[in-house]
PDB file of C-alpha atoms and ligand atoms in Angstrom:
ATOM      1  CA  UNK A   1     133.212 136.050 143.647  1.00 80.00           C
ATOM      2  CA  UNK A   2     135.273 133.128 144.583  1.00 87.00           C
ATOM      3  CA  UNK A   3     134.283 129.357 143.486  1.00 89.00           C
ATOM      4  CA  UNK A   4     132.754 127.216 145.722  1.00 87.00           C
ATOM      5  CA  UNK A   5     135.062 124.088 144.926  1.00 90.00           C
ATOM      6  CA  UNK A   6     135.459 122.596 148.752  1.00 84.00           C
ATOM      7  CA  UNK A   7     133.787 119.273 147.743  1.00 83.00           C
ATOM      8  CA  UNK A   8     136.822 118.027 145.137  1.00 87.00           C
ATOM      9  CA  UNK A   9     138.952 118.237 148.199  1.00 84.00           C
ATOM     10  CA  UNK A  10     139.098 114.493 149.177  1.00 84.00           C
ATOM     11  CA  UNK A  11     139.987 116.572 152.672  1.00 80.00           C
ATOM     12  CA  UNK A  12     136.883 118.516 152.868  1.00 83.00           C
ATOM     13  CA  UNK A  13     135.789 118.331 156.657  1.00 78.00           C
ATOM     14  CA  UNK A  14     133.306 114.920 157.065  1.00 77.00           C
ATOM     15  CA  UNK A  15     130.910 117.071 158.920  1.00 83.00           C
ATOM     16  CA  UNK A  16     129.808 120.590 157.477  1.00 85.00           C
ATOM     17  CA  UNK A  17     131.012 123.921 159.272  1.00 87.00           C
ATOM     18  CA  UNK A  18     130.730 127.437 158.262  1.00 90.00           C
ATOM     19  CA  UNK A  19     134.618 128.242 158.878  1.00 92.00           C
ATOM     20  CA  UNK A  20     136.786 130.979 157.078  1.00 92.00           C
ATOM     21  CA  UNK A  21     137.177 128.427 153.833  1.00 89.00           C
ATOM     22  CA  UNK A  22     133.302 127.954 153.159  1.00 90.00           C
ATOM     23  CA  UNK A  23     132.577 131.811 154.047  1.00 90.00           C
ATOM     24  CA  UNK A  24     135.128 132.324 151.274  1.00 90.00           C
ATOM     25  CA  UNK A  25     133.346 130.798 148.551  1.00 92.00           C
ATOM     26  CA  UNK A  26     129.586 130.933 150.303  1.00 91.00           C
ATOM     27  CA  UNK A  27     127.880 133.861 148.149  1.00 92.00           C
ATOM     28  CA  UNK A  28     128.767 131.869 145.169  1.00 93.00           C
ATOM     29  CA  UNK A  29     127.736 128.190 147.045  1.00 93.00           C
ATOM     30  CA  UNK A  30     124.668 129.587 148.170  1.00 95.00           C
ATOM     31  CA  UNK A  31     123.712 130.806 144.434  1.00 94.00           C
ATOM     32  CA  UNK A  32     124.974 127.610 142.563  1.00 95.00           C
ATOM     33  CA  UNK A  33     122.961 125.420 145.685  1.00 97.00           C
ATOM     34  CA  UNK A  34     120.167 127.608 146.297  1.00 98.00           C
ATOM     35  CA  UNK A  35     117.432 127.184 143.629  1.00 98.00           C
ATOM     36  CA  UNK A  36     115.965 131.129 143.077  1.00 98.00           C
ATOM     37  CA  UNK A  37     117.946 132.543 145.757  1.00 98.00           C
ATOM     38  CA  UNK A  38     117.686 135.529 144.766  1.00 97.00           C
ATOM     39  CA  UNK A  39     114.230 135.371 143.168  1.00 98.00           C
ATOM     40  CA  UNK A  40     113.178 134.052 146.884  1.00 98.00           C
ATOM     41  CA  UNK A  41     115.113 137.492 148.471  1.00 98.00           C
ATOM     42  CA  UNK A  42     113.482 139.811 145.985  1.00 98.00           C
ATOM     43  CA  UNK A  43     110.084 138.482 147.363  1.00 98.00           C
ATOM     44  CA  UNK A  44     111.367 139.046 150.818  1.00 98.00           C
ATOM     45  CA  UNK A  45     111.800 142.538 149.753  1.00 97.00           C
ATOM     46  CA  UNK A  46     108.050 142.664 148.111  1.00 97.00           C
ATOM     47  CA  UNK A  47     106.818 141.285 150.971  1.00 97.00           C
ATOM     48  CA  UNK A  48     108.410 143.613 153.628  1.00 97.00           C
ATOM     49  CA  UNK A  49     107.779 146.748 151.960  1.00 95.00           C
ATOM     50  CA  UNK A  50     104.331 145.988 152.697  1.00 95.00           C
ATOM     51  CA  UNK A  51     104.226 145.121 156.031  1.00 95.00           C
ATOM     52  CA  UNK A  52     106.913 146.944 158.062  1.00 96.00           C
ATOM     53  CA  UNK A  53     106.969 150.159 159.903  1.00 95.00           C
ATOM     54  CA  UNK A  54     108.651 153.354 159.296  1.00 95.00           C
ATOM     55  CA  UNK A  55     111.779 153.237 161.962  1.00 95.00           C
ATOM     56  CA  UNK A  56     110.970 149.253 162.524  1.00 97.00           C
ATOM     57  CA  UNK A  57     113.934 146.822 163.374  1.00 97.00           C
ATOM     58  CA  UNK A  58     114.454 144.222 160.730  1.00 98.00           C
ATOM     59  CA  UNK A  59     116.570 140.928 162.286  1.00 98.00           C
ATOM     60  CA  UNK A  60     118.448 138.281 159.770  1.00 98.00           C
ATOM     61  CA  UNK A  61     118.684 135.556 161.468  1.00 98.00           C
ATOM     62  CA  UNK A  62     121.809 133.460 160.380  1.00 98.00           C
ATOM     63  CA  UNK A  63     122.764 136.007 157.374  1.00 98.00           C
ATOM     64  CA  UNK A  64     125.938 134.139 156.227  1.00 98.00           C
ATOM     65  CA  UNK A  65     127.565 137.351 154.672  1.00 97.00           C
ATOM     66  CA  UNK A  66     124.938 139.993 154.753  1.00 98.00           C
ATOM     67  CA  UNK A  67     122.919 139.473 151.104  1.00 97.00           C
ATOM     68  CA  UNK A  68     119.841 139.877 152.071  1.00 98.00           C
ATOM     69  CA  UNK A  69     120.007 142.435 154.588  1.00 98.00           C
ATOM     70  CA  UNK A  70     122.618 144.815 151.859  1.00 97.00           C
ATOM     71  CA  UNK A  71     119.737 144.226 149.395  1.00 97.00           C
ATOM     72  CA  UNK A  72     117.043 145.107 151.247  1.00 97.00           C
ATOM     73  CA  UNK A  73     119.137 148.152 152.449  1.00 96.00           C
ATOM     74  CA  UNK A  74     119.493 149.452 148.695  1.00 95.00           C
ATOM     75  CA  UNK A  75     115.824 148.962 147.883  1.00 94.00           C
ATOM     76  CA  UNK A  76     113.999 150.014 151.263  1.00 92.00           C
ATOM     77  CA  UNK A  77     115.976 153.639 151.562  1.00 86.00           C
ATOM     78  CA  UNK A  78     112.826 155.386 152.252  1.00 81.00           C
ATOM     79  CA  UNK A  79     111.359 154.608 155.869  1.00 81.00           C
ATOM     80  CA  UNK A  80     114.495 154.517 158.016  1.00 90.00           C
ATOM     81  CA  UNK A  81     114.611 150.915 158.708  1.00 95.00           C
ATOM     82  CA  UNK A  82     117.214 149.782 161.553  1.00 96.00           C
ATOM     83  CA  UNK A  83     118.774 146.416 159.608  1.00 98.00           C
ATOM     84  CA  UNK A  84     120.588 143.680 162.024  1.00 98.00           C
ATOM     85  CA  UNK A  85     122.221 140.505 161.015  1.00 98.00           C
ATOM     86  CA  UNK A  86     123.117 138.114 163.793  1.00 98.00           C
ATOM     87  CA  UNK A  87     125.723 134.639 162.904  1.00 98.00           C
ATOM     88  CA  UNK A  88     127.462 132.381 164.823  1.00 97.00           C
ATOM     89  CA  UNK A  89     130.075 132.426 162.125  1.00 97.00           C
ATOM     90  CA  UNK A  90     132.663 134.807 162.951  1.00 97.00           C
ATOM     91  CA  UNK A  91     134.386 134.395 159.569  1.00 96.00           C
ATOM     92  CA  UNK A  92     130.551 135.025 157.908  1.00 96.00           C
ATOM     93  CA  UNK A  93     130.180 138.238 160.098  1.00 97.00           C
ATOM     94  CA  UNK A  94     133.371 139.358 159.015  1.00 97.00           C
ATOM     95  CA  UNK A  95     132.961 139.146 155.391  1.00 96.00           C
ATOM     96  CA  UNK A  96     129.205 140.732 156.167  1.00 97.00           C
ATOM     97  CA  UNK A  97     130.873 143.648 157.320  1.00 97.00           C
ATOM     98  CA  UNK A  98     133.657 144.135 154.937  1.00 96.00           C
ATOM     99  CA  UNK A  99     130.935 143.937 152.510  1.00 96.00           C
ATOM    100  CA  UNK A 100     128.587 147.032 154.341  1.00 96.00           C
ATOM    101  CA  UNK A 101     131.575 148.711 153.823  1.00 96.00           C
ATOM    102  CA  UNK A 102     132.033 147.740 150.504  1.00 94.00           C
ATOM    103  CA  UNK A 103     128.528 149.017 149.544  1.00 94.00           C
ATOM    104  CA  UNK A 104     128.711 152.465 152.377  1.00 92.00           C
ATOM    105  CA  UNK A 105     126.026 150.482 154.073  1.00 94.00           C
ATOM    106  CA  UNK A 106     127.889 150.358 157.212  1.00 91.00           C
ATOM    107  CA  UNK A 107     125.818 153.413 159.365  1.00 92.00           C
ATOM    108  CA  UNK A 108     122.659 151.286 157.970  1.00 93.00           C
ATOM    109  CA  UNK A 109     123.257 147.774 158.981  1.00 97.00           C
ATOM    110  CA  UNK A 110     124.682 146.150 162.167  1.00 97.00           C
ATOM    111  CA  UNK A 111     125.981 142.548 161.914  1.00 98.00           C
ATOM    112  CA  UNK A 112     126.364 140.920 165.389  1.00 97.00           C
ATOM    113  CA  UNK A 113     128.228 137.482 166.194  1.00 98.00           C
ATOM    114  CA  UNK A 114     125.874 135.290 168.165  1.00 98.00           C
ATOM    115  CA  UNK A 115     123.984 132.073 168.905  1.00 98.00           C
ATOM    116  CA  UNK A 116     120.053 133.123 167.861  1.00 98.00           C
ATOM    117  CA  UNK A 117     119.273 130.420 169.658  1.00 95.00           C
ATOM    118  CA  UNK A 118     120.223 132.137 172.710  1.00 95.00           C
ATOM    119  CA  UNK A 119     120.739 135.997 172.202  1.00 95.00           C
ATOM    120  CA  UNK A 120     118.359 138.491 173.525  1.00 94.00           C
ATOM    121  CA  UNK A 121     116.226 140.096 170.751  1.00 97.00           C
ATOM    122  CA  UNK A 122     114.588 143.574 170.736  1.00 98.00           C
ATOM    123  CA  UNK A 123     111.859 144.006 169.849  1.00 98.00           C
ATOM    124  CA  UNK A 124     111.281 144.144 165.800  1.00 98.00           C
ATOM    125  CA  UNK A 125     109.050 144.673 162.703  1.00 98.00           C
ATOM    126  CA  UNK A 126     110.175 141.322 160.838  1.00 98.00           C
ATOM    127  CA  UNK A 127     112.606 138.693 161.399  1.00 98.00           C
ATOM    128  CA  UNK A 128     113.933 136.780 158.631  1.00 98.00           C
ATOM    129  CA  UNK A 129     115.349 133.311 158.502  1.00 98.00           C
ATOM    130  CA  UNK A 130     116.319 132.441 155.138  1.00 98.00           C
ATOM    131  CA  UNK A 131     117.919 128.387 155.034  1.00 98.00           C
ATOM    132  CA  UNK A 132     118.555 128.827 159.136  1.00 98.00           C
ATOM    133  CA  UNK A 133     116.164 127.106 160.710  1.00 98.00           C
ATOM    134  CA  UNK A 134     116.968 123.775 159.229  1.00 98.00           C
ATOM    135  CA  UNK A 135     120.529 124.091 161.458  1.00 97.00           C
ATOM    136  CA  UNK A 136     118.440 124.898 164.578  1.00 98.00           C
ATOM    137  CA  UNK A 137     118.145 121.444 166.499  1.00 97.00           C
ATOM    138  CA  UNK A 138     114.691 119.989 166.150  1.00 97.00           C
ATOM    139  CA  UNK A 139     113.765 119.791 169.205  1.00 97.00           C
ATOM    140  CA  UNK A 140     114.868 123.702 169.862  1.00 97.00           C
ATOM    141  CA  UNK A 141     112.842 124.943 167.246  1.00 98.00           C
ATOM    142  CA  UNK A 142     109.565 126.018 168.840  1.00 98.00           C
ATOM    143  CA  UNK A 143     110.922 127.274 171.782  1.00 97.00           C
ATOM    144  CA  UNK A 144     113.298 129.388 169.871  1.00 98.00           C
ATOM    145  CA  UNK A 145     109.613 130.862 166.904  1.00 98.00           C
ATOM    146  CA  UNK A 146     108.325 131.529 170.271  1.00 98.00           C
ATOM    147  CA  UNK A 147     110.940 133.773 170.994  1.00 98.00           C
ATOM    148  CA  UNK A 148     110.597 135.632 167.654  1.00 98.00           C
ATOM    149  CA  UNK A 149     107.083 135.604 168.536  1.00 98.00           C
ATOM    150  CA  UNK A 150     107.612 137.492 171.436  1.00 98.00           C
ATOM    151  CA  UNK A 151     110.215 139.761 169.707  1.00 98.00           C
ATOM    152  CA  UNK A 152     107.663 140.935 167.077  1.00 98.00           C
ATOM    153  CA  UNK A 153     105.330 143.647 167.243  1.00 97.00           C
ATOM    154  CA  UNK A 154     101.570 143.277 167.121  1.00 97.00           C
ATOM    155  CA  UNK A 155     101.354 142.988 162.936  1.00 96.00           C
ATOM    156  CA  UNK A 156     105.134 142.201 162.648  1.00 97.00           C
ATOM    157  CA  UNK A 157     106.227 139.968 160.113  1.00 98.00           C
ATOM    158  CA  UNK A 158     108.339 136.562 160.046  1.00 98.00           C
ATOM    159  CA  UNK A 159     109.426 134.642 156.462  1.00 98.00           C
ATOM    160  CA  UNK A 160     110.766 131.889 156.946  1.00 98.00           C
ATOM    161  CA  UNK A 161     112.885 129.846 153.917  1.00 98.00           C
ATOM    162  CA  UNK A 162     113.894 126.105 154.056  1.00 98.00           C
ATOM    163  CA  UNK A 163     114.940 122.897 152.186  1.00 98.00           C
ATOM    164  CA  UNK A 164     111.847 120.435 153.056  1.00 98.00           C
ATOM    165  CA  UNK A 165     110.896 116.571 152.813  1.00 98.00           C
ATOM    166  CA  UNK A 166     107.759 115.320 151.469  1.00 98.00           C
ATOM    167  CA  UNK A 167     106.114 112.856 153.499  1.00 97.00           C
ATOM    168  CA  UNK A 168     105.317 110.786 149.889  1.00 98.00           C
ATOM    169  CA  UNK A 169     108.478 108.627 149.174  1.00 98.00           C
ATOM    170  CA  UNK A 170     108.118 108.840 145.335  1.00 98.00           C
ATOM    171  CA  UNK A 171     107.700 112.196 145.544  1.00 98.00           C
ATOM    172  CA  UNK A 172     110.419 113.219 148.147  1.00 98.00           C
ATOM    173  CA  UNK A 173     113.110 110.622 146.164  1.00 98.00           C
ATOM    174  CA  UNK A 174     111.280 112.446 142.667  1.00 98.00           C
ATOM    175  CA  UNK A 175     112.377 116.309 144.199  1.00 98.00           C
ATOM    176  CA  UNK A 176     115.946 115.350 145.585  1.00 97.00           C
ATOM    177  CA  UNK A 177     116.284 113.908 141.964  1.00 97.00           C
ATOM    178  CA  UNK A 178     115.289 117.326 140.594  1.00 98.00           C
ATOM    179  CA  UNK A 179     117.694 119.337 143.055  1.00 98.00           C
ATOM    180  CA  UNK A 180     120.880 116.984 142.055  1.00 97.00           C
ATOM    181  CA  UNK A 181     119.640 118.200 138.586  1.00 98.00           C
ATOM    182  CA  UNK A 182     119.943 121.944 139.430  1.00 98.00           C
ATOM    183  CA  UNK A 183     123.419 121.251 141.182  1.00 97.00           C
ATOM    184  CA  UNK A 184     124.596 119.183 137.953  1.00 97.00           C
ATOM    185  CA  UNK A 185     123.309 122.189 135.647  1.00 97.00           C
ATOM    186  CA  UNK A 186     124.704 124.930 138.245  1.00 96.00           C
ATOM    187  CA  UNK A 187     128.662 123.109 137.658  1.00 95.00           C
ATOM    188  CA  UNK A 188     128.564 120.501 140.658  1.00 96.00           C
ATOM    189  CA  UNK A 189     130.033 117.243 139.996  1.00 95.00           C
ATOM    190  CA  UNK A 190     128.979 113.690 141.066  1.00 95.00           C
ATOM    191  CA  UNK A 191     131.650 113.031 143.381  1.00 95.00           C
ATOM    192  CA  UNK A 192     130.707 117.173 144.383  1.00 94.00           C
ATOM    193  CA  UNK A 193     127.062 116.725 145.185  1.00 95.00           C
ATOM    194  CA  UNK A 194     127.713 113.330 146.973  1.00 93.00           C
ATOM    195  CA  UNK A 195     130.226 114.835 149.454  1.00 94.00           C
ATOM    196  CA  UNK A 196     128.238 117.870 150.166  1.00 93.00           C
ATOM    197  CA  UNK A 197     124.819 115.236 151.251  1.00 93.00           C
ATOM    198  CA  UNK A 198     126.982 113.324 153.207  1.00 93.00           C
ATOM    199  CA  UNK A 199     128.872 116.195 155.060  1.00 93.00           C
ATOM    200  CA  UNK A 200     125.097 118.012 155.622  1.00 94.00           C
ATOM    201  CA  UNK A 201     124.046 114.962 157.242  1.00 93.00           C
ATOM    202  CA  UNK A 202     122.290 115.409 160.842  1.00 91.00           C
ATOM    203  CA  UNK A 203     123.517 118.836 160.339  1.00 95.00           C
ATOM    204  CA  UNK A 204     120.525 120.184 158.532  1.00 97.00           C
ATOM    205  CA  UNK A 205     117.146 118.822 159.335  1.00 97.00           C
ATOM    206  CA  UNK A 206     114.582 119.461 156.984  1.00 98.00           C
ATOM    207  CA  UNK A 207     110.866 119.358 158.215  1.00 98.00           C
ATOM    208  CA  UNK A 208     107.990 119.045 155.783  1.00 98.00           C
ATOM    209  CA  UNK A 209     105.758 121.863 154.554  1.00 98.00           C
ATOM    210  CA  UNK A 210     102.834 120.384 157.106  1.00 98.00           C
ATOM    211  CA  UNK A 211     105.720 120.164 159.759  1.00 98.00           C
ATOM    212  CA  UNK A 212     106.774 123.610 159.694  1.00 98.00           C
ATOM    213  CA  UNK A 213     103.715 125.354 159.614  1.00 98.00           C
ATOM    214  CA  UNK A 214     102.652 123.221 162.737  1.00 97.00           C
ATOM    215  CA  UNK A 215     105.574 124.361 164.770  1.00 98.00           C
ATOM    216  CA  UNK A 216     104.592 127.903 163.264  1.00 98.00           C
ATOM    217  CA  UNK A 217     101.523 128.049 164.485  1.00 97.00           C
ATOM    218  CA  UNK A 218     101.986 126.665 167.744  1.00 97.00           C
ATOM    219  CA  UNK A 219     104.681 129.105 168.629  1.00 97.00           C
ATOM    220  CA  UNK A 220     102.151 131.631 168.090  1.00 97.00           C
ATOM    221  CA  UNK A 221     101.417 132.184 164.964  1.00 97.00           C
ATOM    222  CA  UNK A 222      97.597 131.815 163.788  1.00 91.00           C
ATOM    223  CA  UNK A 223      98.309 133.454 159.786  1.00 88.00           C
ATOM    224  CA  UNK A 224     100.554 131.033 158.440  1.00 95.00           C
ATOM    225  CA  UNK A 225     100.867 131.469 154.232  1.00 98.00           C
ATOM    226  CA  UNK A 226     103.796 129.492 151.917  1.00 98.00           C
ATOM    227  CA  UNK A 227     104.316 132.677 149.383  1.00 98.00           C
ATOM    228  CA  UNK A 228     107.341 130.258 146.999  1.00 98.00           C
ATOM    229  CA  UNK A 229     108.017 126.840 146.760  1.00 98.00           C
ATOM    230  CA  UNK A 230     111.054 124.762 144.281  1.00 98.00           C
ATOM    231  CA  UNK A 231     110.166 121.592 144.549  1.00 98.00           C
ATOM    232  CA  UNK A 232     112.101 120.723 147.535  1.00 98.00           C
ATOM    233  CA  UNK A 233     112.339 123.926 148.758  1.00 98.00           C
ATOM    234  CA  UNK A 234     110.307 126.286 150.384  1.00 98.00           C
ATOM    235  CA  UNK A 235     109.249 130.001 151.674  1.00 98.00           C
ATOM    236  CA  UNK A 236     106.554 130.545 154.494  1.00 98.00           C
ATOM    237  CA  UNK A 237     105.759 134.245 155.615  1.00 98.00           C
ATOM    238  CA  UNK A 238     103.733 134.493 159.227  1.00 98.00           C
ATOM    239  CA  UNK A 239     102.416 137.449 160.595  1.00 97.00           C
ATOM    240  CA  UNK A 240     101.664 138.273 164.512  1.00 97.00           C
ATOM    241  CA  UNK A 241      97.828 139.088 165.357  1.00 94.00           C
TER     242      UNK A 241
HETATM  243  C1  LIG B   1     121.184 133.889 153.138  1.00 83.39           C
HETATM  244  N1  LIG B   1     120.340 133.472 155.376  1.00 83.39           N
HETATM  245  O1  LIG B   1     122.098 134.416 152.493  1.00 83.39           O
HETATM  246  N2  LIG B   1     123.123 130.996 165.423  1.00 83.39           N
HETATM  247  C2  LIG B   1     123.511 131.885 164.468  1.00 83.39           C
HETATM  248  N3  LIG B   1     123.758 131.536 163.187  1.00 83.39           N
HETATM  249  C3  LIG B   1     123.631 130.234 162.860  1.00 83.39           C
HETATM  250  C4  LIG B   1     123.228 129.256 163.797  1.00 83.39           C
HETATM  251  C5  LIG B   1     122.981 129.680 165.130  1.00 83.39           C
HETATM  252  N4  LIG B   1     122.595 128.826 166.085  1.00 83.39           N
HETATM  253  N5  LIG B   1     123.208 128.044 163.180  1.00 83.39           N
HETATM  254  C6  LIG B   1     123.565 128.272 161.887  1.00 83.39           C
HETATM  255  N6  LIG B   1     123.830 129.593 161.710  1.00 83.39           N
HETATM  256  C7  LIG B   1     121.490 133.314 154.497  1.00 83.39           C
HETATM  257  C8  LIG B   1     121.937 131.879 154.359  1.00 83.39           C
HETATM  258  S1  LIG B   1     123.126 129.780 155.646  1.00 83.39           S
HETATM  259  C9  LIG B   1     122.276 128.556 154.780  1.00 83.39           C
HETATM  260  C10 LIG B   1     121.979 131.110 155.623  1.00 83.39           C
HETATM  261  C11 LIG B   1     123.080 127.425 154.259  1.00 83.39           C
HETATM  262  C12 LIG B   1     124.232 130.281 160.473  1.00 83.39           C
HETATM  263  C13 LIG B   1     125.446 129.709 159.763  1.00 83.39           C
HETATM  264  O2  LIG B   1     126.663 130.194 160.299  1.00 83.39           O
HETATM  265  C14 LIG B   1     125.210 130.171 158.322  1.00 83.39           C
HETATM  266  O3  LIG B   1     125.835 131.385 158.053  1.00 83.39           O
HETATM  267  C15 LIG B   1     123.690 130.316 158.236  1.00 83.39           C
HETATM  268  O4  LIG B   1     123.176 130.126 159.556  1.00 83.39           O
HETATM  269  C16 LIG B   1     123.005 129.314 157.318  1.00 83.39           C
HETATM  270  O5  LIG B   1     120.025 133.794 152.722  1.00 83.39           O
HETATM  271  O6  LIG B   1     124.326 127.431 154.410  1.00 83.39           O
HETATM  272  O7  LIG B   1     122.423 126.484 153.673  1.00 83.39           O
END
């Protein structure tokens, strides 16, 4: 896996972009900046095997390079499940396939290059959108759940996983704190960490716990749970009545 070390490039692009250089280096940036990623994809997987469909669709929505969906491939081999991952990266997509093929997973999954904001979705048994959502503009997001809404069969299932804000000061500056903390222990340095903030900002838009399950349930969605949380960071599975 090669190391994420963008950020102690003085060059590093100002404003973040998921280009060929950051889908590179992403499975390891994701797993040195996402705290229990894959803790928070093996619950996916608990979570799914419970409430999809023999011969259901599954959608990841923004799947960087595939993880999720190649995992849940390998465990869920049983009830011929039709996996697609849809990204408006083109170098992410790529390295998702290369890596179906990698794993023979290629008959099994389909990886599609696309806005989700605007392609047409079939319908499906679960969507996932794991650290997506937050790069959806704000004021796109509910018209864009109440398209996966839509999508989802009577029962289907949507798990949702973001970086959030607290609406308590102390306790928002208190969890940022602890999150610098996990970069620090995961290798990051100073000047690192500070970059990376800086380059994320007004790119992704954390909403609050309260926030999200609003917009959640007024797309729709009446059963609204949060099955994981890391201080700030959190996982929210819905399901359609
Ligand atoms: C994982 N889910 O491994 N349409 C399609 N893709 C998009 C859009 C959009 N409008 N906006 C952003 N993306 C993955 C990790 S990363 C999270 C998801 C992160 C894509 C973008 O190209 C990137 O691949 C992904 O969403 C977000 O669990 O980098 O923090």
């Amino acid at each position: 896996m090669t190391k994420d070390n963008i950020y102690q490039d003085p060059q590093a692009p100002a404003d973040f972009t998921f280009n060929s250089r950051v889908a590179e280096v992403f499975d390891d940036m994701l797993q040195r900046s996402v705290p229990c990623y894959h803790q928070v994809i093996d619950m996916v997987a608990t979570l799914l095997a419970r409430f999809v469909q023999p011969g259901d669709r599954i959608y990841d929505l923004g799947c960087s390079t595939g993880t999720t969906l190649l995992e849940l491939s390998r465990r869920m081999t049983t009830s011929e499940l039709e996996f697609v991952g849809i990204d408006n990266s083109p170098a992410m997509i790529d390295k998702a396939t290369l890596k179906a093929e990698m794993f023979a997973k290629q008959d099994t999954i389909r990886f599609i290059h696309g806005d989700i904001a605007a392609v047409e979705l079939e319908p499906c048994g679960a969507c996932i959108l794991n650290y997506t959502l937050q790069f959806i503009r704000p004021l796109a997001r509910q018209s864009f759940l109440t398209r996966l809404h839509q999508a989802l069969k009577p029962g289907g299932v949507l798990i949702i996983s973001e970086k959030i804000i607290c609406h308590d000061l102390e306790i928002n500056r208190a969890f940022i704190d602890f999150y610098h903390d996990f970069k620090r222990s995961q290798g990051y340095t100073e000047t690192e960490i500070a970059r990376k903030r800086a380059a994320l900002e007004n790119i992704l838009i954390p909403f609050s716990i309260r926030e999200n399950s609003e917009l959640l349930q007024k797309s729709g969605f009446s059963q609204v749970e949060t099955f994981f949380q890391w201080f700030n960071f959190a996982s929210f599975v819905a399901i359609k009545d």
